[in-house]
Short mmCIF file of C-alpha atoms in Angstrom, two decimals:
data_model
loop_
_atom_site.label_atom_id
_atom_site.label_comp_id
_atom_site.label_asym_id
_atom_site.label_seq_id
_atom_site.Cartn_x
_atom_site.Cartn_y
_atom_site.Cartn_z
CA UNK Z 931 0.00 0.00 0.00
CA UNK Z 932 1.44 3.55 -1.18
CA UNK Z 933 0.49 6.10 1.49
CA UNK Z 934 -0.16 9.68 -0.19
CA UNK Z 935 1.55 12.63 1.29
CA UNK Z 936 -0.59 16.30 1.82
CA UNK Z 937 1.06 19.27 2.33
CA UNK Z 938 0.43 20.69 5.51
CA UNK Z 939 -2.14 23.35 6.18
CA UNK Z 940 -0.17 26.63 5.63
CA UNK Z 941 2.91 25.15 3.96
CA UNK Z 942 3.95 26.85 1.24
CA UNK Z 943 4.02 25.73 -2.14
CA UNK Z 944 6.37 25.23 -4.41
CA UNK Z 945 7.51 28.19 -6.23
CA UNK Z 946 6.51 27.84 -10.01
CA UNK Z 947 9.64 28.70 -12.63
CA UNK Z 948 8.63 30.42 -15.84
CA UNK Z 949 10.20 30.11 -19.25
CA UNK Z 950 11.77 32.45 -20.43
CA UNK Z 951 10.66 33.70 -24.00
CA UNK Z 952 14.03 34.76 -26.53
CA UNK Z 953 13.61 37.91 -27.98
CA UNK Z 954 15.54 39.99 -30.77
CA UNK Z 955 15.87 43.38 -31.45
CA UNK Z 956 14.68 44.43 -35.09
CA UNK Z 957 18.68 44.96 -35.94
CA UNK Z 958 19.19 40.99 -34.89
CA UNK Z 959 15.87 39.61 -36.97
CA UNK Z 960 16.94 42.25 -40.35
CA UNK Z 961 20.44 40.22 -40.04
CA UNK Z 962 19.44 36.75 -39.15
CA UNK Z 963 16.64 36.85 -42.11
CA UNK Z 964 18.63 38.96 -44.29
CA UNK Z 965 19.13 36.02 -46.79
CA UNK Z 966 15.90 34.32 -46.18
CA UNK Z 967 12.23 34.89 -47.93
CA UNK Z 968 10.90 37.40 -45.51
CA UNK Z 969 14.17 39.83 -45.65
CA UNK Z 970 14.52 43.57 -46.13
CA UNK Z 971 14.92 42.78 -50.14
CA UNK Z 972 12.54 40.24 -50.08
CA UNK Z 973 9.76 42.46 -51.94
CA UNK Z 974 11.95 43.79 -54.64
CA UNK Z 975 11.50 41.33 -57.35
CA UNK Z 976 7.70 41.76 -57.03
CA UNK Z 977 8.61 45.29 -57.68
CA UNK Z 978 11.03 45.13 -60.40
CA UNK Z 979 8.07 44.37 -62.71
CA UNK Z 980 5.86 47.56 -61.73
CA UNK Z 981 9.79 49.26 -62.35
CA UNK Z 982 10.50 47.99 -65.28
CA UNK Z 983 7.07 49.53 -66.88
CA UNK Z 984 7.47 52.64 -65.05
CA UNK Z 985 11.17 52.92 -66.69
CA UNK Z 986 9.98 52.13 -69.99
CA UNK Z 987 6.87 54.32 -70.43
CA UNK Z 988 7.71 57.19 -68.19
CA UNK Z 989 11.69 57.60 -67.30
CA UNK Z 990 13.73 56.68 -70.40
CA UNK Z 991 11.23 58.67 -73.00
CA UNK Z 992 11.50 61.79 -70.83
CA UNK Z 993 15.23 61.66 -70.90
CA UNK Z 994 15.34 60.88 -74.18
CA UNK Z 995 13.39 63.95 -74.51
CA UNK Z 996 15.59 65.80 -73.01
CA UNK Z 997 18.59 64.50 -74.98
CA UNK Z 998 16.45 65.22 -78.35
CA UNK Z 999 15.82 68.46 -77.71
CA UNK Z 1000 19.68 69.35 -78.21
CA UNK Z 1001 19.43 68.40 -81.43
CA UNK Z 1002 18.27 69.21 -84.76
CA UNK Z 1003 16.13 66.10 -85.71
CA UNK Z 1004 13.64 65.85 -88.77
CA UNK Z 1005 13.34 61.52 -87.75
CA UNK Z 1006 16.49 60.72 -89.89
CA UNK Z 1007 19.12 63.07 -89.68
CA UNK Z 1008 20.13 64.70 -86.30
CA UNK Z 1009 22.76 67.18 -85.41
CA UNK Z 1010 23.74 68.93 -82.25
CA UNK Z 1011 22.98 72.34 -81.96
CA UNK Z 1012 22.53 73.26 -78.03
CA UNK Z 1013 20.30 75.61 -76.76
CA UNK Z 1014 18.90 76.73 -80.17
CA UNK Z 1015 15.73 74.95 -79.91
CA UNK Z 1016 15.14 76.67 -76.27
CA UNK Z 1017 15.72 80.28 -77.52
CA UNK Z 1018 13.57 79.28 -80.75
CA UNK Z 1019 10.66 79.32 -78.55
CA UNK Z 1020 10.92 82.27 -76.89
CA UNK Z 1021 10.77 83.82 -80.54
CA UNK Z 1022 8.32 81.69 -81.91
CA UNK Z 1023 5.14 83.75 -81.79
CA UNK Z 1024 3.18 80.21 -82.49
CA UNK Z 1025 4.35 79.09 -78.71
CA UNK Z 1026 3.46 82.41 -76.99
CA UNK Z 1027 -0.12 81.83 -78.38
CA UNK Z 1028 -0.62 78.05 -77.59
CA UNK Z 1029 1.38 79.08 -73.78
CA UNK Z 1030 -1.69 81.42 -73.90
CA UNK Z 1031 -4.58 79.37 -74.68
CA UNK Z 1032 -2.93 76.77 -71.96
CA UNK Z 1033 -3.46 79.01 -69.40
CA UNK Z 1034 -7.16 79.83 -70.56
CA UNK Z 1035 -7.92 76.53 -70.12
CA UNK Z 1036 -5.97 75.96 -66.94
CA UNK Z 1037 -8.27 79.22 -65.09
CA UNK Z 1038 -11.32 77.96 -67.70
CA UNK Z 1039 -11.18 74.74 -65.73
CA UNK Z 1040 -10.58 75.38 -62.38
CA UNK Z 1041 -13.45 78.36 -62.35
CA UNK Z 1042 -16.26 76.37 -64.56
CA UNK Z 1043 -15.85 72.66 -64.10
CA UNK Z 1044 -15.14 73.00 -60.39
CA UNK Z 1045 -17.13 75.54 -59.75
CA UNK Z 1046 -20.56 74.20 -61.15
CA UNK Z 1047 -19.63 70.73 -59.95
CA UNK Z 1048 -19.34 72.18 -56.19
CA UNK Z 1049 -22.85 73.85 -56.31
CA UNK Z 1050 -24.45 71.22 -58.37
CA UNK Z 1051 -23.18 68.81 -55.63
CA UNK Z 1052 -24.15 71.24 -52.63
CA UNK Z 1053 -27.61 72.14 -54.24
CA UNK Z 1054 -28.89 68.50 -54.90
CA UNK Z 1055 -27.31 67.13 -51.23
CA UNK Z 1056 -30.69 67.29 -50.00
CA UNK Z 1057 -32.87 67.45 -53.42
CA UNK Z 1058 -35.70 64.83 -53.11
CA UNK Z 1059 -35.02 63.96 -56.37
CA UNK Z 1060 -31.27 65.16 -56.42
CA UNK Z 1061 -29.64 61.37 -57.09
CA UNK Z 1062 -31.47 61.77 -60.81
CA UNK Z 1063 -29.88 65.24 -61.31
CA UNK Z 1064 -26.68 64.01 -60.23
CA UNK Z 1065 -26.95 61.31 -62.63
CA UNK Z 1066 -28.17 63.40 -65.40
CA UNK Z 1067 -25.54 65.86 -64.86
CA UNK Z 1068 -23.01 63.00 -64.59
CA UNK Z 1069 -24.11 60.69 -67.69
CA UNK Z 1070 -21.42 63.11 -70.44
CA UNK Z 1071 -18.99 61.99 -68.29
CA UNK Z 1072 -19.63 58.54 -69.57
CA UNK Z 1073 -18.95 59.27 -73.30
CA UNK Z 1074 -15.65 59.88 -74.56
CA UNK Z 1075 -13.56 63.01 -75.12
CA UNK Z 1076 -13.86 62.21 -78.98
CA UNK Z 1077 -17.58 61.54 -79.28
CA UNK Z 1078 -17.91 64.71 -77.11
CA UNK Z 1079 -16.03 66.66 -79.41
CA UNK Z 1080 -17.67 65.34 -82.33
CA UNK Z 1081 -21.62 66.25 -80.88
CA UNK Z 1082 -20.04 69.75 -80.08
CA UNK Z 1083 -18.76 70.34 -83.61
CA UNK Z 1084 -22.33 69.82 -84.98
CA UNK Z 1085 -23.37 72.12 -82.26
CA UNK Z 1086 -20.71 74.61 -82.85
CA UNK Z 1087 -20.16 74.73 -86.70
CA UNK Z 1088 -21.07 78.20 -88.59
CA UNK Z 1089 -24.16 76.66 -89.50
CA UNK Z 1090 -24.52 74.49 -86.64
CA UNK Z 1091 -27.46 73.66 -84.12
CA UNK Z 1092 -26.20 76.93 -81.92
CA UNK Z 1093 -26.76 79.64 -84.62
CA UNK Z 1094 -30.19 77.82 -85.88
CA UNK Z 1095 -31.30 78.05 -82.65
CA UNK Z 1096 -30.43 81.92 -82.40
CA UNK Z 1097 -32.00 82.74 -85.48
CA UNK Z 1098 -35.15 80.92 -84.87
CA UNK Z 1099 -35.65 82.70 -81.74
CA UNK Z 1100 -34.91 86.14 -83.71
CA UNK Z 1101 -31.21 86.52 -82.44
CA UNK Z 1102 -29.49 86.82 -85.34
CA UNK Z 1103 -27.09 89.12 -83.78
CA UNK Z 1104 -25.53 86.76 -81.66
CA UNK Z 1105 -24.94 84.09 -84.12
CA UNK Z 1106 -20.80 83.54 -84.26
CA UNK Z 1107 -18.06 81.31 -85.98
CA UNK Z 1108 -17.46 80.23 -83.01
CA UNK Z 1109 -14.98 77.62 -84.30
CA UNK Z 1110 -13.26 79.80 -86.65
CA UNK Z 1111 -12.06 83.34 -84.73
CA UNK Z 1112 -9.68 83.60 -81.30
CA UNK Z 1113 -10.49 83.66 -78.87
CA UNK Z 1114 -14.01 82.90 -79.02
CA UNK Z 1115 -12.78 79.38 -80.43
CA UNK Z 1116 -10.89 78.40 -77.05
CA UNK Z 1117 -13.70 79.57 -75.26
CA UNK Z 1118 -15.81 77.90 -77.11
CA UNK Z 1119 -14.12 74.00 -76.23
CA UNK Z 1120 -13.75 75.11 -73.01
CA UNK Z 1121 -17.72 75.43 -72.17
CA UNK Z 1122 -17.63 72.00 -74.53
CA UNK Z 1123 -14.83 70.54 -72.00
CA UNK Z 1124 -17.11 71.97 -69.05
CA UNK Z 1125 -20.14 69.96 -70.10
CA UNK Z 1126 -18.14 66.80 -69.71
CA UNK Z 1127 -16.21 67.48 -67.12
CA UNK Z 1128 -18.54 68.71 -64.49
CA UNK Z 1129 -20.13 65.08 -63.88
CA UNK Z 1130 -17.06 63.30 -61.99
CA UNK Z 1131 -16.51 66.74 -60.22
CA UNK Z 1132 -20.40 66.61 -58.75
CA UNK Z 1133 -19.91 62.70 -57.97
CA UNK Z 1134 -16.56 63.81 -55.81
CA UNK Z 1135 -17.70 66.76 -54.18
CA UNK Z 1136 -20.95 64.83 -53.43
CA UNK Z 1137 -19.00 61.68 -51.58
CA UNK Z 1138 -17.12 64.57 -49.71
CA UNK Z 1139 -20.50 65.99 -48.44
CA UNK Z 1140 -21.96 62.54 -47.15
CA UNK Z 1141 -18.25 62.32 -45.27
CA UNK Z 1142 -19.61 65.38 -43.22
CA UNK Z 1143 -20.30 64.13 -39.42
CA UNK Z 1144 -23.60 64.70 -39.29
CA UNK Z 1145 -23.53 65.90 -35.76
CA UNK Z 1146 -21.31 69.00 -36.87
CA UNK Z 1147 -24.21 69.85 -39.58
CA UNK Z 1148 -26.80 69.35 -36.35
CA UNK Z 1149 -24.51 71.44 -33.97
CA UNK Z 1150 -24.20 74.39 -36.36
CA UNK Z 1151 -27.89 74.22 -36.89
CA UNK Z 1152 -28.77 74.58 -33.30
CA UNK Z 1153 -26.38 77.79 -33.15
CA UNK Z 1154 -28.53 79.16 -35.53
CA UNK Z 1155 -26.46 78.55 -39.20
CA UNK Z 1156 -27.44 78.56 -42.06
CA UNK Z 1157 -27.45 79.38 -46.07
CA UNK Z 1158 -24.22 81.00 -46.51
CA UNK Z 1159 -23.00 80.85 -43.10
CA UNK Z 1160 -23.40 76.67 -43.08
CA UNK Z 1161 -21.98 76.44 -46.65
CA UNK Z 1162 -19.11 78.76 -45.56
CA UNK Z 1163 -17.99 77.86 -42.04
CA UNK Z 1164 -19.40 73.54 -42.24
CA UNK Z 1165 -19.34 72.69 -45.85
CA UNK Z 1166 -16.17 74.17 -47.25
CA UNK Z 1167 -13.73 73.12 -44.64
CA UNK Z 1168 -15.49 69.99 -44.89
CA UNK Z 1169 -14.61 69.26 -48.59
CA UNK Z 1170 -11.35 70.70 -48.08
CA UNK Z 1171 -9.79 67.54 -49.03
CA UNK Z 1172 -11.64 66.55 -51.77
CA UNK Z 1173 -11.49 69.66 -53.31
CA UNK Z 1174 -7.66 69.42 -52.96
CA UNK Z 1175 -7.96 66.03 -55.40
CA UNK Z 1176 -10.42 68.27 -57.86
CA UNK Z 1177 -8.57 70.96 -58.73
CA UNK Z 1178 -5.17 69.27 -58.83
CA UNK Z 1179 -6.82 67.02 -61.62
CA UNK Z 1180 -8.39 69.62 -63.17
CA UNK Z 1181 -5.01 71.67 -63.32
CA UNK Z 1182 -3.06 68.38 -64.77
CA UNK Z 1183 -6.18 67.85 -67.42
CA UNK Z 1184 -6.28 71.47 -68.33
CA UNK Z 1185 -2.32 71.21 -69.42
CA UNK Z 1186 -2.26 68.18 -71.77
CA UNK Z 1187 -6.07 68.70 -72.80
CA UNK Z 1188 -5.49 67.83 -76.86
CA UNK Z 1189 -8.49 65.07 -77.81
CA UNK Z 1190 -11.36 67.85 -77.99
CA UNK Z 1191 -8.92 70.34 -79.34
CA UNK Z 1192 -8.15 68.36 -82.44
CA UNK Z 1193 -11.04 67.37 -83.34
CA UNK Z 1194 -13.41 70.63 -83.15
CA UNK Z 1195 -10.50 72.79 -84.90
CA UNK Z 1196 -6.93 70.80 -85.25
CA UNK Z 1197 -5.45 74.37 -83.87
CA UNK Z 1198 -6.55 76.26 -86.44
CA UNK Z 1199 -7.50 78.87 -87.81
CA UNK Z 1200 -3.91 78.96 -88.40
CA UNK Z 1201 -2.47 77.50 -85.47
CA UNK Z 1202 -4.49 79.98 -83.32
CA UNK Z 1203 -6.18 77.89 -81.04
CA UNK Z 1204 -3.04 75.78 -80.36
CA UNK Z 1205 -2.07 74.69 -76.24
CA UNK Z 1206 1.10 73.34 -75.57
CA UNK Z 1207 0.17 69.97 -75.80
CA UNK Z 1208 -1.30 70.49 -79.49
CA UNK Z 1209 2.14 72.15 -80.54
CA UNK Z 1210 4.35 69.77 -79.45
CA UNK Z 1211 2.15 66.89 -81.34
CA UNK Z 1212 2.37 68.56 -84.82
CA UNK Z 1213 5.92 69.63 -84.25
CA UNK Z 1214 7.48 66.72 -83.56
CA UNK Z 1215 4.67 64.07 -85.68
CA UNK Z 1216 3.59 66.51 -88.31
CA UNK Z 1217 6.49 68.81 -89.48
CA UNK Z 1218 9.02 66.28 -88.08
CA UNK Z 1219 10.88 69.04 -86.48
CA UNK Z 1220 11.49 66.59 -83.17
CA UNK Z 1221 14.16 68.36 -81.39
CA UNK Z 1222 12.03 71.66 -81.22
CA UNK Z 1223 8.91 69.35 -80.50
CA UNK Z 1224 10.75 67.77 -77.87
CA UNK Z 1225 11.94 71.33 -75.96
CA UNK Z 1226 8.47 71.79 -76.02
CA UNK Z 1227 7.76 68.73 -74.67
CA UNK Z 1228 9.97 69.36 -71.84
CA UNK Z 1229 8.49 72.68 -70.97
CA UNK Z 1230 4.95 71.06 -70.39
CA UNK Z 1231 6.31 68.51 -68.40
CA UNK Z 1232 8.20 71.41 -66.15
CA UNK Z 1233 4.94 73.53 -66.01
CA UNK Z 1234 2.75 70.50 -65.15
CA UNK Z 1235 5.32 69.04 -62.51
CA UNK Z 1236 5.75 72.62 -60.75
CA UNK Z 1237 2.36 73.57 -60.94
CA UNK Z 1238 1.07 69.85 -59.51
CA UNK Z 1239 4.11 70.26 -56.85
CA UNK Z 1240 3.14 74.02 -55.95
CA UNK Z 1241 -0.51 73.01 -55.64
CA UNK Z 1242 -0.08 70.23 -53.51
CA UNK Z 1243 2.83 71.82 -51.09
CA UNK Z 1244 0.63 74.79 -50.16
CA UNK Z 1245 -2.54 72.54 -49.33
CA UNK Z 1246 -1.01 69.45 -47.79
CA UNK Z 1247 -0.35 69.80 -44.44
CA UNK Z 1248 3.16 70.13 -43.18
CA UNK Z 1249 4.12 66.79 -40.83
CA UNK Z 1250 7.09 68.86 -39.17
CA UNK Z 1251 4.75 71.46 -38.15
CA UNK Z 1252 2.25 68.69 -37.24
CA UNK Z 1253 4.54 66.45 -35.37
CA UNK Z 1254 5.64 69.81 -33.83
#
């Protein structure tokens, strides 16, 4: 017979030992996995692909821009010639023109596109029926820049829809080429632009007003705003970020718009309706002048870059001063 032993009443127990978990610092796992799948490089060749295509469609054509546009280059003969190219366009009275127009359509954009999109958006929040006009207003945003060029030309032609409709109403006196004379021409594609543009603009500025805490919009109602005192003091500064991601697309649109351009008037009348983006097509694809074509080229990309940069670096929010 085995006799069991109890501990005594009040004896303490035994004292229980606990293991003892190894750790490493992140230095010590970097080095031990360094050569292992899970290592600082393990993610690079997943990324070499998305490199590779970014190389070959973005980085080596814009320095090979910038290599062509030292040269005098009709597409089979090239020789070096410098700077000549760059001090061709500040004589070329064709590139102060189309520098011109660009910046019509870069303040055409930002004051009619965004503009109407923000009070469509802000008018039809609360609509009964303001989804339909939303969709309405969105549906030329569906069709293409070419098909919207194309109903606009019929529209826009000397005897187009536009001056029929003037003259049957008795308004003969407002009846225009509008296609044909600068720079009611460039005005002209930018209302066209306008009309398809406004649509993603309203959907955007829309999601930023359902993003609204709705007890801020109840707060500032019980302190008595509202009209132009809600819209300006609860509204704005709540779409201040999507409004940030509007007009920095409408800026970078507004610089390489060309689809609408060439097909209502191809530049004309003689080159007069030309933006940069239209210039450096026909110089470098249609006179085969591709060193000037690409110093053009290069000027857009500097004028879209600083612009975008500019933009963005005065409405982001500084982390310094944040962490600060």
């Amino acid at each position: 017979m085995t006799e069991t032993v109890t501990p005594a009443h009040g004896a303490a127990k035994p004292a229980r030992t606990r293991r003892r978990v190894p750790t490493r610092t992140p230095h010590q796992a970097a080095k031990a996995g360094g050569g292992r799948l899970g290592g600082p490089l393990a993610a690079l060749p997943w990324a070499l692909p998305a490199f590779a295509f970014v190389g070959v469609l973005l980085v080596y054509p814009f320095f090979r821009s910038v290599y062509g546009s030292f040269f005098e280059d009709n597409g089979f003969t090239s020789s070096f010639t410098g700077f000549d190219n760059y001090a061709r366009l500040a004589d070329d009275p064709i590139f102060g023109r189309s520098l011109l127009n660009t910046l019509m359509w870069v303040a055409g954009t930002l004051l009619l596109p965004v503009l109407a999109g923000l009070l469509i958006a802000v008018a039809t929040h609360r609509m009964r029926l303001g989804g339909t006009v939303q969709l309405i207003i969105v549906l030329p945003y569906a069709i293409s820049g070419t098909a919207t060029a194309v109903v606009w030309y019929f529209m826009l032609q000397s005897e187009g829809a536009l001056n029929q409709a003037l003259r049957g109403v008795g308004l003969d006196g407002l009846a225009r080429s509008w296609l044909l004379e600068w720079p009611q021409n460039t005005l002209s594609m930018i209302v066209a632009s306008t009309w398809q543009a406004t649509g993603l603009n309203v959907v955007l500025f829309a999601i930023g007003l359902r993003a609204i805490p709705r007890e801020t919009v109840e707060a500032a109602e019980l302190d008595g705003a509202s009209g132009w005192r809600m819209f300006r003091y609860i509204t704005l500064p709540g779409l201040r970020a999507v409004t940030v991601v509007v007009v920095g697309m409408a800026i970078v649109n507004s610089l390489k718009a060309f689809d609408m351009i060439w097909i209502l008037t191809q530049g004309g009348p003689s080159r007069s309706s030309e933006t940069l983006a239209l210039s450096m097509y026909r110089e470098t694809f249609r006179l085969f002048h591709v060193g000037y074509g690409s110093a053009i080229a290069l000027v857009l990309s500097v004028i879209v870059v600083a612009s975008s940069w500019l933009y963005l670096r005065r409405q982001m929010p500084d982390t310094r001063t944040a962490k600060s």
